[in-house]
Amino acid sequence: MTDTPTPTPPTGRGALHRREARLAWGLLLPTVISVSLVVILPLLAIFWISFKPVGLADLRPTAPVVRESLRGSGEDLRIEYRLRNSSQDKEIRGVTLTDTLPDTVVVGEGLPEFCTLSGRALRCDYGDISGGFNERFALPITLAPGADEDAVEDVVEGSLPRITGEGDSILTNAEFTLENFARIFDADEFWGVLGVTMFYTVFGTLGALLFGLFAALLLNKSFRGQGILRGLYLFPYVAPVIAVAFTWVTLFDPFSGSANALLIQMGVTNEAINFFGQRPLALIMVTVFEIWRYFPLSFLFILARMQSIDTDMYEAADMDGASPFQKFWYLSLPMLVGILSVLFLLRFIWTFNKFDDIFLLTGGNAGTRTLTVNVYEQAFAVSNIGAGAAVAVVIFGCLLLFSVLFFRFISREEGL
Amino acid sequence: MKLFWHGLVTGPVLGALWMVVLSTTVAVTMSFATGDPFRPAIWMSLLWGGVLGALLPLRPGKRSVQAGAGLLVFGMVLIGVGPMVLGPEVALLSRWIAAGGLAVVFVWSLARILHEMPAGRLNRHEFEAAVIRFLTGFGYIFFTAVVLIPFYVMVMTSLKSQQALLQNPLDFSLDLSQGWGLFRSYAELFGQFNFGTYLWTSFFVSVLTVLITLAFSIPGAYAVARLRFAGRAAFSRSILLIYMVPMIVLALPIYIAFSVTGLRNTLFGIVLIYPVTTIPVALYMLQGYFRGLPAEVEEAGLMDGLNRLQVIWKITLPLALPALASVSLYVFMIAWNEFLLAFMLLDDPSKFTLTRGIASLNSSEIPRQHLMAGAVIATVPIMAIFLGLERFMTKGLTAGSVKG
């Protein structure tokens, strides 16, 4: 028998493989494009904007504004154009006005030098106008024989002249500044904001995990009503944040809140406490809210993990006479360390990123301004978009650091 | 620590602590229900709880002893030297309900906590079991109260007038003589604040978000789960990385872009953005599910002449209906609850979503009960969906909650 070489799989990429890869990328392309447009592009934009001296007012494009009206009467009759720059400090280039004059007027002597008239078509070239520009130009006219002055006025002011001009946009010009970063790194304020953020993030995350663990331990045994309780314990997370945040504000209101009424009635305090309006209680309260709203997530994950643990271990431990706490400490906890680690890292980053909850509860007042709330504060309350973007860049830097630590740590733990 | 391993030490301690828990619970419950002053007396709770905690282990299982203990608690509360103090204005019926409730619940539950605990020396197992039963009972009460109280206040405040709220913030008794007037806040929200329109807008936006998300994520998830291509593993692992970016960071340039392009104050702009925040998590959830489906069924389809797209449509998707339900519910919940983007991008009341409409109620000129009625209107639909489809929702939460 002839010695036949051993069959081996073909190397390289065959036609089928390439076709499959092409199909895969075809299926993925819509997702990749849409996510890039809404995530990657804004991220790049943030870095760009953070070096720009941009205010809220700068978002409206600079444009020439014109208003036309008929002025005077008899020998002094004239069409008047009022031209204005919408910006007080930005130049507009290449401003031109075009208009069509009605048949009932005759243009007299004194056409402005920058205007030309051909037939009924009027064209005026103003060139460049500076910021704050606001002037009138008159076009002397007389009425055609038999024309009524009021009718002419209606026609003249009823038609809209077309105005064009190219304004410079602060967002796309070559003007840059480090003022935004200098502003947000003002020593006292920045470290205060960072401290608040870290307090909120660390204790919010730890609290959610511990309460989630406690809740999971409660519901790990099967009993009548377990399903109802499990659904109930998920309510804080499922409900809209705006609904529960405003409810907490109502519940803890110093004037009409039930919590204060209860505390006064029970003798815990003599006067109403402004829970969300004074330091440092407000920061503690927003942290407690965070724990309340997100312990259901930890509870759900931990419960799922617990119920996947083999019960044989516990039965063997019972045979050896292990006590309940010993079983928890030596058997349950080691099994849960993996999921707890993953949850901590994930919750840490999400809590660090949280904006809605704090904004709705306190607006960032009374010592609760975190980095994310500061983005909004700088951009909209102070109307400094560039500074808001600078804070966003700082947040992104922190997140990169967390991600590095996260992936270094997570590679040694169970994947999620 | 071993000092506690004795029935006559553990019993009184657990009994004392349990009485504090229960007297507080009953006092808070009755205060919320009636508005009248109910106050737990901490020291008397410790005293009576300790006494009964010592008594029950001495006569385990004796009904007469338990009945006597209950009567004792009942009598002491009514006399005024019990674990709970009732204010002079408390009505007689409320007194009896509070005293009776505390007595019955305390004796019944303490008997269960101290069940199987002897009156003498305890071993470690018996001691820890008793403590765990105490902690379990405390946990049930604690979590149920912590979750329910805000929602209770939300609903009840929406039924009260501003004047009644200021008069007694604890009085949530319903004035049934008002009849339908009880729901005046709701009527005014729908009549004067256009909440019907907000509801419809939110529903419309949420459903569109679900449909668009599925349309984008199903093909992508299938590709990642089933097809071989360079970068597959990296893509699978990195898809969720975008959730590390705070929405407020993205919202700022999106606000600028939409302002410049005229997409602000348009539902089109909102529907453009929402799905992009949910497509990655949906893709992540679905790829896990697709990966778990048997490949043989699809290969059979390919052998029968179907192309990949037909296989997805005829074989894979029908098999994946449970996962599609989970993903849809989860995405709907995210879109329905979303606040930040709507807050920043919608200023025109005719375009408001429900959450944006509620935000506009947060003003000192609008009574608190209207705000709470708005909160109820936003919460009830999503809660109804959640409770009705909890199995799917729970699965969606577990698989998708990496979104945070």
Short mmCIF file of N, CA and C in Angstrom, two decimals, chain B residues 134-216:
data_model
loop_
_atom_site.label_atom_id
_atom_site.label_comp_id
_atom_site.label_asym_id
_atom_site.label_seq_id
_atom_site.Cartn_x
_atom_site.Cartn_y
_atom_site.Cartn_z
N PHE B 134 -33.58 35.26 65.36
CA PHE B 134 -33.83 36.67 65.70
C PHE B 134 -33.46 37.58 64.53
N LEU B 135 -32.28 37.38 63.99
CA LEU B 135 -31.82 38.24 62.90
C LEU B 135 -32.71 38.08 61.67
N THR B 136 -33.20 36.87 61.45
CA THR B 136 -34.10 36.65 60.31
C THR B 136 -35.38 37.45 60.48
N GLY B 137 -35.97 37.36 61.65
CA GLY B 137 -37.19 38.12 61.89
C GLY B 137 -36.95 39.61 61.76
N PHE B 138 -35.86 40.07 62.36
CA PHE B 138 -35.52 41.49 62.25
C PHE B 138 -35.34 41.88 60.79
N GLY B 139 -34.66 41.02 60.03
CA GLY B 139 -34.41 41.33 58.63
C GLY B 139 -35.70 41.47 57.83
N TYR B 140 -36.63 40.53 58.04
CA TYR B 140 -37.90 40.62 57.32
C TYR B 140 -38.58 41.95 57.61
N ILE B 141 -38.65 42.32 58.87
CA ILE B 141 -39.32 43.56 59.24
C ILE B 141 -38.57 44.76 58.67
N PHE B 142 -37.25 44.74 58.83
CA PHE B 142 -36.44 45.88 58.41
C PHE B 142 -36.58 46.14 56.92
N PHE B 143 -36.36 45.10 56.12
CA PHE B 143 -36.38 45.31 54.67
C PHE B 143 -37.78 45.66 54.18
N THR B 144 -38.79 44.99 54.73
CA THR B 144 -40.14 45.29 54.29
C THR B 144 -40.50 46.73 54.61
N ALA B 145 -40.15 47.18 55.82
CA ALA B 145 -40.44 48.56 56.20
C ALA B 145 -39.67 49.55 55.35
N VAL B 146 -38.38 49.28 55.16
CA VAL B 146 -37.53 50.20 54.42
C VAL B 146 -38.01 50.36 52.99
N VAL B 147 -38.49 49.26 52.40
CA VAL B 147 -38.95 49.33 51.01
C VAL B 147 -40.34 49.94 50.94
N LEU B 148 -41.21 49.57 51.85
CA LEU B 148 -42.61 49.97 51.73
C LEU B 148 -42.88 51.40 52.16
N ILE B 149 -42.18 51.90 53.17
CA ILE B 149 -42.51 53.22 53.70
C ILE B 149 -42.46 54.30 52.63
N PRO B 150 -41.38 54.40 51.84
CA PRO B 150 -41.40 55.47 50.82
C PRO B 150 -42.57 55.33 49.85
N PHE B 151 -42.87 54.10 49.43
CA PHE B 151 -43.96 53.94 48.47
C PHE B 151 -45.30 54.24 49.11
N TYR B 152 -45.44 53.88 50.38
CA TYR B 152 -46.67 54.19 51.11
C TYR B 152 -46.86 55.70 51.18
N VAL B 153 -45.80 56.41 51.54
CA VAL B 153 -45.86 57.87 51.64
C VAL B 153 -46.17 58.48 50.28
N MET B 154 -45.60 57.91 49.22
CA MET B 154 -45.84 58.41 47.87
C MET B 154 -47.32 58.36 47.53
N VAL B 155 -47.93 57.20 47.77
CA VAL B 155 -49.34 57.03 47.41
C VAL B 155 -50.23 57.88 48.30
N MET B 156 -49.99 57.83 49.60
CA MET B 156 -50.89 58.52 50.53
C MET B 156 -50.79 60.03 50.41
N THR B 157 -49.60 60.54 50.16
CA THR B 157 -49.46 61.98 50.02
C THR B 157 -50.22 62.48 48.80
N SER B 158 -50.29 61.64 47.78
CA SER B 158 -50.99 62.07 46.56
C SER B 158 -52.48 62.22 46.80
N LEU B 159 -52.99 61.65 47.91
CA LEU B 159 -54.42 61.71 48.20
C LEU B 159 -54.76 62.78 49.24
N LYS B 160 -53.76 63.49 49.72
CA LYS B 160 -54.01 64.50 50.76
C LYS B 160 -53.90 65.90 50.17
N SER B 161 -54.51 66.86 50.87
CA SER B 161 -54.36 68.24 50.44
C SER B 161 -53.14 68.84 51.13
N GLN B 162 -52.64 69.92 50.57
CA GLN B 162 -51.47 70.58 51.13
C GLN B 162 -51.74 71.00 52.58
N GLN B 163 -52.94 71.47 52.81
CA GLN B 163 -53.30 71.93 54.15
C GLN B 163 -53.26 70.79 55.15
N ALA B 164 -53.83 69.64 54.77
CA ALA B 164 -53.84 68.49 55.66
C ALA B 164 -52.42 67.98 55.90
N LEU B 165 -51.58 68.09 54.87
CA LEU B 165 -50.20 67.65 55.01
C LEU B 165 -49.47 68.45 56.06
N LEU B 166 -49.63 69.77 56.00
CA LEU B 166 -48.92 70.63 56.95
C LEU B 166 -49.48 70.47 58.35
N GLN B 167 -50.78 70.20 58.42
CA GLN B 167 -51.42 70.09 59.72
C GLN B 167 -50.89 68.88 60.48
N ASN B 168 -50.87 67.73 59.83
CA ASN B 168 -50.36 66.53 60.47
C ASN B 168 -49.75 65.62 59.41
N PRO B 169 -48.43 65.71 59.23
CA PRO B 169 -47.78 64.91 58.19
C PRO B 169 -47.91 63.41 58.40
N LEU B 170 -48.30 63.00 59.60
CA LEU B 170 -48.40 61.57 59.88
C LEU B 170 -49.79 61.01 59.62
N ASP B 171 -50.76 61.88 59.45
CA ASP B 171 -52.13 61.40 59.33
C ASP B 171 -52.41 61.01 57.89
N PHE B 172 -52.36 59.71 57.62
CA PHE B 172 -52.67 59.23 56.29
C PHE B 172 -54.02 58.53 56.25
N SER B 173 -54.84 58.80 57.26
CA SER B 173 -56.17 58.20 57.21
C SER B 173 -56.92 58.81 56.04
N LEU B 174 -57.71 57.99 55.38
CA LEU B 174 -58.40 58.45 54.18
C LEU B 174 -59.75 59.04 54.56
N ASP B 175 -60.03 60.20 54.01
CA ASP B 175 -61.32 60.84 54.23
C ASP B 175 -62.27 60.35 53.14
N LEU B 176 -62.89 59.21 53.41
CA LEU B 176 -63.70 58.58 52.38
C LEU B 176 -64.95 59.38 52.04
N SER B 177 -65.28 60.34 52.88
CA SER B 177 -66.46 61.15 52.56
C SER B 177 -66.25 62.00 51.31
N GLN B 178 -64.98 62.18 50.94
CA GLN B 178 -64.72 62.95 49.73
C GLN B 178 -65.15 62.21 48.47
N GLY B 179 -65.30 60.91 48.56
CA GLY B 179 -65.65 60.15 47.37
C GLY B 179 -64.54 60.29 46.33
N TRP B 180 -64.93 60.59 45.11
CA TRP B 180 -63.92 60.71 44.04
C TRP B 180 -63.02 61.92 44.24
N GLY B 181 -63.45 62.85 45.10
CA GLY B 181 -62.60 64.00 45.38
C GLY B 181 -61.25 63.60 45.95
N LEU B 182 -61.19 62.37 46.46
CA LEU B 182 -59.93 61.85 46.98
C LEU B 182 -58.84 61.90 45.91
N PHE B 183 -59.24 61.74 44.66
CA PHE B 183 -58.28 61.67 43.57
C PHE B 183 -58.16 62.99 42.83
N ARG B 184 -58.38 64.08 43.54
CA ARG B 184 -58.35 65.39 42.90
C ARG B 184 -56.99 65.68 42.27
N SER B 185 -55.93 65.27 42.95
CA SER B 185 -54.60 65.52 42.40
C SER B 185 -54.44 64.88 41.02
N TYR B 186 -54.93 63.66 40.91
CA TYR B 186 -54.79 62.96 39.64
C TYR B 186 -55.63 63.63 38.56
N ALA B 187 -56.87 64.00 38.94
CA ALA B 187 -57.74 64.65 37.96
C ALA B 187 -57.09 65.93 37.45
N GLU B 188 -56.47 66.68 38.35
CA GLU B 188 -55.85 67.93 37.92
C GLU B 188 -54.61 67.69 37.08
N LEU B 189 -53.87 66.62 37.39
CA LEU B 189 -52.69 66.33 36.57
C LEU B 189 -53.09 66.03 35.13
N PHE B 190 -54.15 65.23 34.99
CA PHE B 190 -54.57 64.89 33.63
C PHE B 190 -55.30 66.04 32.97
N GLY B 191 -56.02 66.83 33.76
CA GLY B 191 -56.80 67.91 33.20
C GLY B 191 -55.99 69.16 32.93
N GLN B 192 -55.10 69.53 33.86
CA GLN B 192 -54.39 70.80 33.74
C GLN B 192 -52.92 70.65 33.37
N PHE B 193 -52.33 69.49 33.63
CA PHE B 193 -50.89 69.36 33.40
C PHE B 193 -50.57 68.38 32.27
N ASN B 194 -51.58 67.97 31.50
CA ASN B 194 -51.32 67.15 30.32
C ASN B 194 -50.62 65.83 30.60
N PHE B 195 -50.89 65.22 31.74
CA PHE B 195 -50.18 63.98 32.04
C PHE B 195 -50.60 62.84 31.12
N GLY B 196 -51.81 62.93 30.56
CA GLY B 196 -52.18 61.90 29.59
C GLY B 196 -51.24 61.92 28.39
N THR B 197 -50.90 63.13 27.95
CA THR B 197 -49.96 63.26 26.84
C THR B 197 -48.58 62.75 27.23
N TYR B 198 -48.15 63.07 28.46
CA TYR B 198 -46.83 62.61 28.90
C TYR B 198 -46.79 61.08 28.94
N LEU B 199 -47.87 60.48 29.45
CA LEU B 199 -47.93 59.02 29.51
C LEU B 199 -47.78 58.42 28.12
N TRP B 200 -48.53 58.98 27.19
CA TRP B 200 -48.50 58.45 25.84
C TRP B 200 -47.12 58.64 25.22
N THR B 201 -46.52 59.81 25.44
CA THR B 201 -45.19 60.06 24.89
C THR B 201 -44.18 59.06 25.44
N SER B 202 -44.22 58.84 26.75
CA SER B 202 -43.27 57.89 27.36
C SER B 202 -43.48 56.49 26.81
N PHE B 203 -44.75 56.09 26.68
CA PHE B 203 -45.02 54.76 26.16
C PHE B 203 -44.50 54.63 24.74
N PHE B 204 -44.78 55.65 23.93
CA PHE B 204 -44.36 55.65 22.54
C PHE B 204 -42.84 55.56 22.42
N VAL B 205 -42.16 56.42 23.19
CA VAL B 205 -40.69 56.43 23.14
C VAL B 205 -40.13 55.11 23.64
N SER B 206 -40.71 54.56 24.70
CA SER B 206 -40.19 53.32 25.27
C SER B 206 -40.37 52.15 24.30
N VAL B 207 -41.54 52.07 23.68
CA VAL B 207 -41.77 50.97 22.75
C VAL B 207 -40.84 51.09 21.55
N LEU B 208 -40.70 52.32 21.03
CA LEU B 208 -39.78 52.51 19.91
C LEU B 208 -38.36 52.12 20.29
N THR B 209 -37.97 52.49 21.51
CA THR B 209 -36.63 52.14 21.96
C THR B 209 -36.44 50.63 22.00
N VAL B 210 -37.45 49.91 22.49
CA VAL B 210 -37.35 48.45 22.53
C VAL B 210 -37.20 47.89 21.13
N LEU B 211 -38.04 48.36 20.20
CA LEU B 211 -38.01 47.81 18.84
C LEU B 211 -36.67 48.09 18.16
N ILE B 212 -36.19 49.32 18.28
CA ILE B 212 -34.92 49.66 17.65
C ILE B 212 -33.77 48.88 18.28
N THR B 213 -33.82 48.77 19.61
CA THR B 213 -32.76 48.03 20.30
C THR B 213 -32.71 46.59 19.84
N LEU B 214 -33.87 45.94 19.74
CA LEU B 214 -33.88 44.55 19.30
C LEU B 214 -33.38 44.44 17.86
N ALA B 215 -33.81 45.38 17.01
CA ALA B 215 -33.41 45.32 15.61
C ALA B 215 -31.90 45.39 15.46
N PHE B 216 -31.26 46.18 16.31
CA PHE B 216 -29.80 46.31 16.22
C PHE B 216 -29.07 45.20 16.96
#
